[in-house]
mmCIF file of C-alpha atoms in Angstrom:
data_model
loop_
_atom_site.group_PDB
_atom_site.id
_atom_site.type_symbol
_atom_site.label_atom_id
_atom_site.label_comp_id
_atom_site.label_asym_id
_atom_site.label_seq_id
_atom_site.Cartn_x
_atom_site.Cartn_y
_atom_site.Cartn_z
ATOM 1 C CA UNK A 543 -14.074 -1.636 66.830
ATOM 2 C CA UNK A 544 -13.648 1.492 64.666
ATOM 3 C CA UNK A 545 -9.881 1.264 64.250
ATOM 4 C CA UNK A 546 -11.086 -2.656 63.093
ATOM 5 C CA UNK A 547 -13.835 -1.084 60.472
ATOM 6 C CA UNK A 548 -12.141 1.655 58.915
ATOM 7 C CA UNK A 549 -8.744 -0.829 58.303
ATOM 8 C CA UNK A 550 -11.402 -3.277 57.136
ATOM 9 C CA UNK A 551 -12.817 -0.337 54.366
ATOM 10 C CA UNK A 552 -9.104 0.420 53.926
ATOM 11 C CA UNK A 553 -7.980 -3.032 53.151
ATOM 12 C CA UNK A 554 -11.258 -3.787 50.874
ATOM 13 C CA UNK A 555 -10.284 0.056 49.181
ATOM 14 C CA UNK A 556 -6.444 -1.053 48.253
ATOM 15 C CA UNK A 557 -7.850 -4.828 47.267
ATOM 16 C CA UNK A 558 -10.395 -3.101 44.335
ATOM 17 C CA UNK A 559 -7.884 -0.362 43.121
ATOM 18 C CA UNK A 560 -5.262 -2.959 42.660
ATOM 19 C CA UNK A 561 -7.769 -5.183 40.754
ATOM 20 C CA UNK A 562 -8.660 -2.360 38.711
ATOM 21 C CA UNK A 563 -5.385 -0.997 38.059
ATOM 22 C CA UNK A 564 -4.242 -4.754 36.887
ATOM 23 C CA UNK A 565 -7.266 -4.557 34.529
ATOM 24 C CA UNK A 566 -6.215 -1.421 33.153
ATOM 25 C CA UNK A 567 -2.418 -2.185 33.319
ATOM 26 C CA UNK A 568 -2.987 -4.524 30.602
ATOM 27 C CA UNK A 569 -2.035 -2.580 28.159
ATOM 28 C CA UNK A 570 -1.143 -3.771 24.039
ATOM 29 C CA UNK A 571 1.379 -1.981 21.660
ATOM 30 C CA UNK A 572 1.154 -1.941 17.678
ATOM 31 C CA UNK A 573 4.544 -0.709 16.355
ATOM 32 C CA UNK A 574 3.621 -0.218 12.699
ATOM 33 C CA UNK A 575 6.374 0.544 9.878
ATOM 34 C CA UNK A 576 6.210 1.725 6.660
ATOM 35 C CA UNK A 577 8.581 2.276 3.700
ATOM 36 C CA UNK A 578 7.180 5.889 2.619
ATOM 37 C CA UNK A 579 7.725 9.573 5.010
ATOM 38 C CA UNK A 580 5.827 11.102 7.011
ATOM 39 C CA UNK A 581 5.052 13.471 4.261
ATOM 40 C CA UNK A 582 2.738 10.545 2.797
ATOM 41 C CA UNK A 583 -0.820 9.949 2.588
ATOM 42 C CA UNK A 584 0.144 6.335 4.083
ATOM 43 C CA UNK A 585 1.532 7.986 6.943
ATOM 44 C CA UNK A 586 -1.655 10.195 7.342
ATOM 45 C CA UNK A 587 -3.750 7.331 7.376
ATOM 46 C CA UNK A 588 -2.117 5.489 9.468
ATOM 47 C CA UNK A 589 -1.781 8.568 12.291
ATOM 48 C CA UNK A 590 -5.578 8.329 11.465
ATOM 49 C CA UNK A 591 -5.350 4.502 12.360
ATOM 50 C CA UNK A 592 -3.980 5.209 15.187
ATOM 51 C CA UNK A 593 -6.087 7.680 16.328
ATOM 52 C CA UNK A 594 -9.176 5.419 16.204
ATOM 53 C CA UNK A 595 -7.958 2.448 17.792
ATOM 54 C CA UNK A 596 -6.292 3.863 20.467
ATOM 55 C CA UNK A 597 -9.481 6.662 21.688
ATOM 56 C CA UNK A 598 -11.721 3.177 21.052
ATOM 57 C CA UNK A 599 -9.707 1.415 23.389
ATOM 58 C CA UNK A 600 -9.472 4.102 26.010
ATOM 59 C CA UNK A 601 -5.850 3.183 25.820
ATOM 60 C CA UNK A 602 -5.269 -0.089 26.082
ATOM 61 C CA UNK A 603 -3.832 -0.380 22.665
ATOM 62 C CA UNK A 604 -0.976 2.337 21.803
ATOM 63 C CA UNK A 605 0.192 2.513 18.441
ATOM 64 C CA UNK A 606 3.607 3.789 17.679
ATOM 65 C CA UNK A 607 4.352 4.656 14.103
ATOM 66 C CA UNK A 608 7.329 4.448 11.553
ATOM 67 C CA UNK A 609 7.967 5.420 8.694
ATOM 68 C CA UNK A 610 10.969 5.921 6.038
ATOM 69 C CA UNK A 611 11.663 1.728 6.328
ATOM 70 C CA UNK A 612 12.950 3.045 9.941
ATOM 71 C CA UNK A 613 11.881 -1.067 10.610
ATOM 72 C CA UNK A 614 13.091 -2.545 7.702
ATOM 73 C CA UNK A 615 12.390 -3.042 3.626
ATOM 74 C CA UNK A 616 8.936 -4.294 3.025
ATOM 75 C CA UNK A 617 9.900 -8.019 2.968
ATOM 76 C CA UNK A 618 11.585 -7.837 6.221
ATOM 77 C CA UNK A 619 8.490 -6.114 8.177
ATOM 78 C CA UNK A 620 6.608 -8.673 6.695
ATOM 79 C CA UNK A 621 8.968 -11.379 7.914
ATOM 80 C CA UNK A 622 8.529 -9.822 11.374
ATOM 81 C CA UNK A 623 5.213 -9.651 11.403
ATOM 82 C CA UNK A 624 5.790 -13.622 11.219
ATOM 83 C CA UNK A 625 7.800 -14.209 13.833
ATOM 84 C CA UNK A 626 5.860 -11.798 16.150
ATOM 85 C CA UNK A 627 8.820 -9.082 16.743
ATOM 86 C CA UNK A 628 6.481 -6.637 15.046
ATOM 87 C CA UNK A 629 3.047 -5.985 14.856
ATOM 88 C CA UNK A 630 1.901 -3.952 11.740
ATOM 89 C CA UNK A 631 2.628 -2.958 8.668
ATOM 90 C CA UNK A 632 1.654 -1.768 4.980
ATOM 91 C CA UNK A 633 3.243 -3.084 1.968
ATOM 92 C CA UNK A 634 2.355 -2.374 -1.951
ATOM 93 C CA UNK A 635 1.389 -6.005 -3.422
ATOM 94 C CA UNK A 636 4.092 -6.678 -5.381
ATOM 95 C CA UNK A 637 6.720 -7.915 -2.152
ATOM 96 C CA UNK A 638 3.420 -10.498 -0.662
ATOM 97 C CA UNK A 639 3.235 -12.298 -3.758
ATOM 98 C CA UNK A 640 6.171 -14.551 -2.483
ATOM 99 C CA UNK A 641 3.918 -14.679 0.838
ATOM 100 C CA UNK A 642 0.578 -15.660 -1.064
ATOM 101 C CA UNK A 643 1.254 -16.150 -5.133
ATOM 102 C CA UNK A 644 -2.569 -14.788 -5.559
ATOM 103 C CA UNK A 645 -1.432 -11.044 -5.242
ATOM 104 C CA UNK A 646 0.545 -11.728 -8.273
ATOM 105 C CA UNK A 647 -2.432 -10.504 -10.172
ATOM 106 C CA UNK A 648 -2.346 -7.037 -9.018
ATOM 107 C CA UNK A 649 1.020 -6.820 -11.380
ATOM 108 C CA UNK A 650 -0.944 -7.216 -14.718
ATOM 109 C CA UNK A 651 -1.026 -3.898 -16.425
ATOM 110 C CA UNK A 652 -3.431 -1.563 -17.080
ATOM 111 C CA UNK A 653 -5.581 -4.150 -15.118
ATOM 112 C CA UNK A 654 -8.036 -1.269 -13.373
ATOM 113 C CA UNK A 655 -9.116 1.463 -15.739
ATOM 114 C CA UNK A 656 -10.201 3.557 -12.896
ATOM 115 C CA UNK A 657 -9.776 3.680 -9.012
ATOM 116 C CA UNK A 658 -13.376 3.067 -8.798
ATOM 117 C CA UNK A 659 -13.120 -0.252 -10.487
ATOM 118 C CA UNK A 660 -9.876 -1.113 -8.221
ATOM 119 C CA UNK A 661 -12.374 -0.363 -5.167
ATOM 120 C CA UNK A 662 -14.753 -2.720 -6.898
ATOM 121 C CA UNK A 663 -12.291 -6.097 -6.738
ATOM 122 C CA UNK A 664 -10.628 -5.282 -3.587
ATOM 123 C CA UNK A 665 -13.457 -4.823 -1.458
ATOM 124 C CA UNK A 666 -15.477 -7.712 -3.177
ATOM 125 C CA UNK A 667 -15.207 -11.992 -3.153
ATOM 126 C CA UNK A 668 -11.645 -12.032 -4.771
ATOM 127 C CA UNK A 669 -10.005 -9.355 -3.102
ATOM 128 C CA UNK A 670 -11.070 -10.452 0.423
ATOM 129 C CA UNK A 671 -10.277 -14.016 -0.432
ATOM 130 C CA UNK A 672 -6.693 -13.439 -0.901
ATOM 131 C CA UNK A 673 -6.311 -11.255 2.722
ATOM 132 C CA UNK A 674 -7.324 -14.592 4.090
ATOM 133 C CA UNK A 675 -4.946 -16.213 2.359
ATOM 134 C CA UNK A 676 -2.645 -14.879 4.402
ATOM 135 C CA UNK A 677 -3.307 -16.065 7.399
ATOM 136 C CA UNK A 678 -1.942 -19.402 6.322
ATOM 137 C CA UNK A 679 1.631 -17.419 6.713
ATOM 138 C CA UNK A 680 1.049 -16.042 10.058
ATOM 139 C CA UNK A 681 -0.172 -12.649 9.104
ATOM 140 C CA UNK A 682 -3.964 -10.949 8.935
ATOM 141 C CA UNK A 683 -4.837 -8.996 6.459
ATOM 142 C CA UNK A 684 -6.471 -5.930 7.337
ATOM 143 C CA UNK A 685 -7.909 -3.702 4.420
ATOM 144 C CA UNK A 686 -6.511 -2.724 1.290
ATOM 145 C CA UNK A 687 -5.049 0.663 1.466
ATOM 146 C CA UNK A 688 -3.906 2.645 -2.004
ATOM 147 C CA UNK A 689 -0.551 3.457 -3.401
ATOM 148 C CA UNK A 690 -2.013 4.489 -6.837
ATOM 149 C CA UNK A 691 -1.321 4.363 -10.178
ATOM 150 C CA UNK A 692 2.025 3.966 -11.042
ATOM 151 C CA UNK A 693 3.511 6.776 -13.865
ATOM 152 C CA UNK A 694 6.221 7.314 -16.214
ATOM 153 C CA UNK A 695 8.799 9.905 -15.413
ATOM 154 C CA UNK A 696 12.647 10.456 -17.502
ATOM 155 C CA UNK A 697 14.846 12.631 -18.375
ATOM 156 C CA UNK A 698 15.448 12.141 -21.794
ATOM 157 C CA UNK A 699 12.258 12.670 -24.006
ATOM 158 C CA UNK A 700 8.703 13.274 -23.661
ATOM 159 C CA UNK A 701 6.863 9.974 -23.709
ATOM 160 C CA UNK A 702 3.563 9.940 -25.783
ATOM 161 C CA UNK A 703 3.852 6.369 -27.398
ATOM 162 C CA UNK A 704 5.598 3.108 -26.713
ATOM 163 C CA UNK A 705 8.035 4.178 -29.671
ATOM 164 C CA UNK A 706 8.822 6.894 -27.530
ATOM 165 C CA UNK A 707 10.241 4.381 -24.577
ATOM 166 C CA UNK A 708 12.366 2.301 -26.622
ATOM 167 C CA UNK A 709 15.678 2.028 -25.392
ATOM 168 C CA UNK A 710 14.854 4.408 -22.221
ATOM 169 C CA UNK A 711 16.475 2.682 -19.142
ATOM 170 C CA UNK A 712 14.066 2.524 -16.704
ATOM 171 C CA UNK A 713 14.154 1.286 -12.691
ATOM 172 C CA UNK A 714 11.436 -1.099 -11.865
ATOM 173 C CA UNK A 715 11.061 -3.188 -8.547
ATOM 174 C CA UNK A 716 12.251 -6.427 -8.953
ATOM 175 C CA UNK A 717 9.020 -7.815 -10.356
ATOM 176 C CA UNK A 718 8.865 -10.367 -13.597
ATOM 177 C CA UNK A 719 5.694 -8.667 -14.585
ATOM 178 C CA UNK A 720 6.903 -4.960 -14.232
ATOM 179 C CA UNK A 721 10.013 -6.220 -16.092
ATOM 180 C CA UNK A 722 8.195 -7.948 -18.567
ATOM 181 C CA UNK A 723 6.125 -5.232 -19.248
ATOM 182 C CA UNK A 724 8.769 -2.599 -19.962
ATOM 183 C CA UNK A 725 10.787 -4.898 -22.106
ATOM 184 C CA UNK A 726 7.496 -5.231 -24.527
ATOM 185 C CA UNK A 727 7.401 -1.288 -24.394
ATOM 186 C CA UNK A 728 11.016 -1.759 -25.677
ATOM 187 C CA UNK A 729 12.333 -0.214 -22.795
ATOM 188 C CA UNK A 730 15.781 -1.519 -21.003
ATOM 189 C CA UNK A 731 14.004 -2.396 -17.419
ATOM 190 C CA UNK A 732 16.639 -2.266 -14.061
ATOM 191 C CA UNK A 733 15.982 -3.715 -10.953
ATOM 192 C CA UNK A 734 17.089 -1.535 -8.379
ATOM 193 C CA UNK A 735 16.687 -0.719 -4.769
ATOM 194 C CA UNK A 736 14.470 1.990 -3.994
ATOM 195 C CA UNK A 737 17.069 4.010 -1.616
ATOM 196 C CA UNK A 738 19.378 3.560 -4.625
ATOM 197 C CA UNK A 739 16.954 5.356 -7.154
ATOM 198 C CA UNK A 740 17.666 9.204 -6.622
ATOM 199 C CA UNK A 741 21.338 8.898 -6.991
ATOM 200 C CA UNK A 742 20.875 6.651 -10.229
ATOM 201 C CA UNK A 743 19.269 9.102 -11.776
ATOM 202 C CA UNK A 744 21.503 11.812 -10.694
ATOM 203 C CA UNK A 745 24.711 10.166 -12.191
ATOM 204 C CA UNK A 746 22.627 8.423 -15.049
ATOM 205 C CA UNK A 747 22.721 5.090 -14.282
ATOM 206 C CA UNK A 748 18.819 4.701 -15.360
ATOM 207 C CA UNK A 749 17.264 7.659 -17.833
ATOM 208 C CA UNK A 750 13.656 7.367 -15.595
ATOM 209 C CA UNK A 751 11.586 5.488 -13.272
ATOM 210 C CA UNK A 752 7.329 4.760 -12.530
ATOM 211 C CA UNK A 753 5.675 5.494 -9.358
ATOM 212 C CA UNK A 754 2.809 7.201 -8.150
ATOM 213 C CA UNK A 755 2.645 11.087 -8.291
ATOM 214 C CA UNK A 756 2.790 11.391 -4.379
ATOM 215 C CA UNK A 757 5.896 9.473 -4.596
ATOM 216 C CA UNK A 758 8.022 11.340 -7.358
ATOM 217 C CA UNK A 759 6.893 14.554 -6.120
ATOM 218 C CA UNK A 760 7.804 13.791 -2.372
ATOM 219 C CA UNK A 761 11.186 12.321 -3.161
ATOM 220 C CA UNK A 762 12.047 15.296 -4.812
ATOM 221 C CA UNK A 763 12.605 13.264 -8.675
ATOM 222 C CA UNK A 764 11.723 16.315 -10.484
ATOM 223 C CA UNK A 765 14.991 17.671 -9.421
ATOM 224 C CA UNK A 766 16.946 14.786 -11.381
ATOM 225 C CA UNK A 767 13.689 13.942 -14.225
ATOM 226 C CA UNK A 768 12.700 16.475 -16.858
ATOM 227 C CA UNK A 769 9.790 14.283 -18.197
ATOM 228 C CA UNK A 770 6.677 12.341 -17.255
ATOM 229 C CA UNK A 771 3.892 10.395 -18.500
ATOM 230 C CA UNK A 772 0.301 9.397 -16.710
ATOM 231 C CA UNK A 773 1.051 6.323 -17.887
ATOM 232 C CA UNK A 774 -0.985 4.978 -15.333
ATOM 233 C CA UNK A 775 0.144 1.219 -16.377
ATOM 234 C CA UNK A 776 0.008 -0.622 -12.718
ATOM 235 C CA UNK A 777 -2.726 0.620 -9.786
ATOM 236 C CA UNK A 778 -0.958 -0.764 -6.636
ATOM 237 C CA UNK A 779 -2.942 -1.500 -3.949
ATOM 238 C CA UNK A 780 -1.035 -1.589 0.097
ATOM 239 C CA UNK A 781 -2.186 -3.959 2.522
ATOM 240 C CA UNK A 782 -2.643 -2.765 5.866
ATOM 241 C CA UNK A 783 -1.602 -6.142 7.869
ATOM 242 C CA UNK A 784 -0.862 -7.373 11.306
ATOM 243 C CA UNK A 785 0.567 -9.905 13.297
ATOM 244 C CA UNK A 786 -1.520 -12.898 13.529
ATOM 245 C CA UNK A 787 0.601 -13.814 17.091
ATOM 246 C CA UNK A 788 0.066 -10.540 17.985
ATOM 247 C CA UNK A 789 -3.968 -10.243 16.345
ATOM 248 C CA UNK A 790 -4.737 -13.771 18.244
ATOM 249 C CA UNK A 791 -4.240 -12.237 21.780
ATOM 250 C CA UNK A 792 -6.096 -9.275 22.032
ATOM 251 C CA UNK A 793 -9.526 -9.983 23.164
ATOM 252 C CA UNK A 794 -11.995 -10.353 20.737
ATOM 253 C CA UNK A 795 -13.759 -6.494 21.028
ATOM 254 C CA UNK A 796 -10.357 -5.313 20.608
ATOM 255 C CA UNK A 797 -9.752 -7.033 17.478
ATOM 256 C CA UNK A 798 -13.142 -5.685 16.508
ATOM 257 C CA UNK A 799 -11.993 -1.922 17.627
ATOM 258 C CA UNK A 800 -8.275 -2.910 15.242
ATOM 259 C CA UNK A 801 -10.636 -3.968 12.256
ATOM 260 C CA UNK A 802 -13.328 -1.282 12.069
ATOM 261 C CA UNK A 803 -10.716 0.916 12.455
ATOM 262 C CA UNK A 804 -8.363 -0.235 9.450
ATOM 263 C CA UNK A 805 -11.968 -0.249 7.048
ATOM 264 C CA UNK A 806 -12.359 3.023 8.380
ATOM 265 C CA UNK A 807 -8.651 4.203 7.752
ATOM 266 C CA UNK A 808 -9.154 2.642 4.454
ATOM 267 C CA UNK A 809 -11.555 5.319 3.301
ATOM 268 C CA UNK A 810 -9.636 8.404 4.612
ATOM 269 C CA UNK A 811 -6.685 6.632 3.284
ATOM 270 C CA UNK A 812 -8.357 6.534 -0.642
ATOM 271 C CA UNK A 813 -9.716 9.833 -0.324
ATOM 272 C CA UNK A 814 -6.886 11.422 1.331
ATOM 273 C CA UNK A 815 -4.435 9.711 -1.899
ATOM 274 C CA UNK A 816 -6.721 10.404 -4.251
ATOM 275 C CA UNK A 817 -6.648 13.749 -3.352
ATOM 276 C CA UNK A 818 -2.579 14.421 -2.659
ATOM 277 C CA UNK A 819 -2.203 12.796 -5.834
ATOM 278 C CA UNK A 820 -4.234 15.407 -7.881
ATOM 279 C CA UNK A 821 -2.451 17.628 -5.981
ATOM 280 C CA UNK A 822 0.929 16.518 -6.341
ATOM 281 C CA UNK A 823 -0.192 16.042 -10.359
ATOM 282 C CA UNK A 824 -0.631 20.098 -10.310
ATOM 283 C CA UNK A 825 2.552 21.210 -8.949
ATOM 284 C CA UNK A 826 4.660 18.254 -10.935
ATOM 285 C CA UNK A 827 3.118 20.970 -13.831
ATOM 286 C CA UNK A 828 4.967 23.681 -12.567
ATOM 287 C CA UNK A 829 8.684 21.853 -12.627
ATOM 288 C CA UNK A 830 8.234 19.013 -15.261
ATOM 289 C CA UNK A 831 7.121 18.889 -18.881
ATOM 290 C CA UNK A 832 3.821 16.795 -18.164
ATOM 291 C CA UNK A 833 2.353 14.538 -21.055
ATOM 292 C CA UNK A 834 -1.572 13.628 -20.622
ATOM 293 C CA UNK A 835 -2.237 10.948 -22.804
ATOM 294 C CA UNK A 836 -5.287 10.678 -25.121
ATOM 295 C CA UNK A 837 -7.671 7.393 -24.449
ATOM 296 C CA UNK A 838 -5.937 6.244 -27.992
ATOM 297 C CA UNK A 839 -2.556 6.991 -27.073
ATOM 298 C CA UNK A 840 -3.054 4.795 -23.665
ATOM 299 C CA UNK A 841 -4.628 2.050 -25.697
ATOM 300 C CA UNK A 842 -1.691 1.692 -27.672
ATOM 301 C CA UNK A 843 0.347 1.331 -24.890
ATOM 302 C CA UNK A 844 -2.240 -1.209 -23.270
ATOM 303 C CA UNK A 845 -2.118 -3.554 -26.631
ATOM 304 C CA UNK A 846 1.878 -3.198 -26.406
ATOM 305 C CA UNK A 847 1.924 -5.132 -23.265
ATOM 306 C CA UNK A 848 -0.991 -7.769 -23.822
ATOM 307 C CA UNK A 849 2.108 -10.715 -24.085
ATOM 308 C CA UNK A 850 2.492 -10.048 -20.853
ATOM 309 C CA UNK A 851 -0.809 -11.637 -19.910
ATOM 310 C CA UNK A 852 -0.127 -14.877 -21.679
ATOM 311 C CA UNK A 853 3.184 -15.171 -20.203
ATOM 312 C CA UNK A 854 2.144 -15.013 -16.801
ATOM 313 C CA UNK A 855 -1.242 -16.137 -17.233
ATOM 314 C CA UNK A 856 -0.969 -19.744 -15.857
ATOM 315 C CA UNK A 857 1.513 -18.825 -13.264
ATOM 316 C CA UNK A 858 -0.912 -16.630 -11.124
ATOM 317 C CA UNK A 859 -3.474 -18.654 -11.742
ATOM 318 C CA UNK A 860 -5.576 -18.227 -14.817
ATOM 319 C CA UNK A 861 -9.069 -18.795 -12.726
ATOM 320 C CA UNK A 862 -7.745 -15.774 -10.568
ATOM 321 C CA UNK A 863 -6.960 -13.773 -13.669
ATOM 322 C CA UNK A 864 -10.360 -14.367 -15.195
ATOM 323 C CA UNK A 865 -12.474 -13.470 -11.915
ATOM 324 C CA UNK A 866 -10.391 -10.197 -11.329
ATOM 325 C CA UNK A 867 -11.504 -9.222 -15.366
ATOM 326 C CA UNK A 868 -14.885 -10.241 -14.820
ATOM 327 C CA UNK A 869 -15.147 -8.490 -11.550
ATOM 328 C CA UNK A 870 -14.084 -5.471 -13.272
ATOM 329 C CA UNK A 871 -16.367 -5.730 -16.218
ATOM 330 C CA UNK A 872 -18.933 -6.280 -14.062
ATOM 331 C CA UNK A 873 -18.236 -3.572 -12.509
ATOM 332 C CA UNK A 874 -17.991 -1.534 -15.295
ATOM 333 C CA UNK A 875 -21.392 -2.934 -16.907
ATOM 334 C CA UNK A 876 -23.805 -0.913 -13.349
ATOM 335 C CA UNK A 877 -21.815 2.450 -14.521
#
C-alpha cells in the first residue's frame, strides 16, 4: 500500500513539473538589427530594451541584438520584419516612407526648431497616427526613437552661408527631399551608399556629407573632413518596430511588457543621444574647424530651401504637412 502511495506522489510529482516546465519552456526570441555600432546611443538603448523586457518577462522573451547592418540595410530588415524572418528593428524615417508615404514629412527641412518641439509631434495625434499606419504593412510601430539633427561636414571650406555650399559635392541618402534641398543650397547632391561614404571621401569622390554628430564622430569622418557646420537642416526621428506576425502571438501581457518597455527605452534613448551628441559636438572641436551658426545665418539657410516645401507639398500630403506645422507652433505658443 505504501510502495502504491509514494509511486502515486511520484507519478502526480513528474505530471506537475512537466506541466510547469512546458509553461516555462515556452519561450519567445526578438532578434533586433540595426544599421549603426555598438558604439551608438541606438545600440545603448536598445541593450536597455532588452534589459527591460527580458527581467519583465522572467525570461520568456530573449532579445538578441545586432548591430553594424549585421541583418541587412534598413529596407531589407524592414522587409523581414514582413515576412516574419525577423522580429525587430530601428530605422531613421526616411527608408519607411516607401512603407507608409506619411513619414515623408519628417524629410522637410528645418521642420523642428528644437528637439523639444520634435518630442511634441511624435508623441502627439500625428505622430502616433502614422505608427499605426503601419500596421497595414505587417509591421507595429513601437516608439519613436532619435537619430538627431542631421549636420554639415566637408573638406573644402568652412560653411557659414548657403553661398558657401555652392558647388560642394555632397552625399545624401537617396531621398528627393534631401536632394532637393541641397540642390536649392546650390550644392551638387550624390546618392550614395552609406558603407561607400568613408572611402568617397578619402579618394574625393564627394567634398562632404550630413549626419548627426554621434555619427561623424563614431565613423571616424574627421579623419577624411576638415570642416563642419550645425546645420541642423533635417531632425530624424528612428522607429523602434516589430513584427506584427511575430507581435500577434505573444500573449497579450507580454505585448504589454514589449510596449512599456520601448516608451521606456524611448526616454533613455533621447536623453542618452541628446547627451552623446553634446558630447561628440565637444571633441569634433578638438579635430575639426567647427562653425556655430548665428539664428540669422540659419535663417538664411532655412529661406534657401522653402521651394522645397511647395515641391513636395501635395505629394506627402498637404493636410499632413499643415498639422505637423501647427503641432509645432502650438507647441511653441505654451513655451
Amino acid at each position: 500500500m505504501r510502495k502504491k502511495l509514494m509511486f502515486s506522489l511520484s507519478l502526480a510529482l513528474l505530471l506537475v513539473l512537466t506541466f510547469t516546465a512546458g509553461s516555462f519552456a515556452q519561450e519567445y526570441t526578438i532578434n533586433a538589427g540595426i544599421g549603426l555600432n555598438d558604439k551608438s546611443a541606438q545600440y545603448k538603448s536598445l541593450e536597455y530594451f532588452k534589459k527591460l523586457v527580458e527581467e519583465r518577462s522572467d525570461g520568456a522573451i530573449e532579445v538578441n541584438l545586432y548591430h553594424s547592418s549585421q541583418l541587412g540595410d534598413d529596407r531589407e530588415m524592414m522587409e523581414a520584419l514582413q515576412m516574419g524572418t525577423q522580429q525587430m528593428t530601428c530605422p531613421s524615417t526616411a527608408p519607411i516612407a516607401p512603407f507608409v508615404n506619411g513619414f515623408k514629412v519628417f524629410d522637410l527641412p528645418f521642420l523642428f526648431p528644437t528637439h523639444e518641439a520634435a518630442d511634441y509631434v511624435l508623441d502627439g495625434p500625428v505622430g502616433q497616427n502614422l505608427l499605426k499606419q503601419l500596421e497595414d504593412e505587417g509591421i507595429v510601430g513601437l516608439a519613436y526613437w532619435e537619430n538627431g539633427y542631421r549636420q554639415l561636414t566637408n573638406s573644402v571650406t568652412a560653411v557659414e552661408s548657403p553661398e558657401d555650399v555652392e558647388g560642394l559635392k555632397i552625399r545624401t541618402m537617396e531621398n528627393p527631399m534631401h536632394l532637393a534641398a541641397w540642390e536649392e543650397m546650390g550644392a551638387n547632391p550624390t546618392p550614395m551608399a552609406f558603407g561607400e561614404l568613408f572611402s568617397a571621401m578619402q579618394q574625393g569622390v564627394v567634398d562632404g556629407q550630413e549626419n548627426p554628430w554621434g555619427t561623424i564622430y563614431l565613423q571616424n569622418f574627421y579623419e577624411v573632413q576638415d570642416y563642419t557646420t550645425n546645420t541642423g537642416h533635417v531632425y530624424s526621428p528612428f522607429v523602434l518596430m516589430i513584427s506584427k506576425q511575430f507581435y500577434d502571438k505573444l500573449p497579450t501581457d507580454l505585448q504589454q511588457t514589449v510596449k512599456v518597455a520601448a516608451v521606456e527605452a524611448k526616454h533613455h534613448n533621447r536623453r542618452t543621444n541628446r547627451a552623446m551628441n553634446a558630447e561628440y559636438l565637444e571633441e569634433l572641436k578638438d579635430v575639426m574647424e567647427v562653425t556655430i551658426l548665428t539664428p540669422e545665418q540659419k535663417a538664411e539657410f532655412q529661406e534657401a530651401v522653402q521651394p522645397v516645401y511647395d515641391q513636395f507639398k501635395e505629394e506627402i500630403g498637404a493636410d499632413l504637412v499643415e498639422s505637423v506645422q501647427q503641432q509645432v507652433e502650438e507647441f511653441q505658443a505654451q513655451q
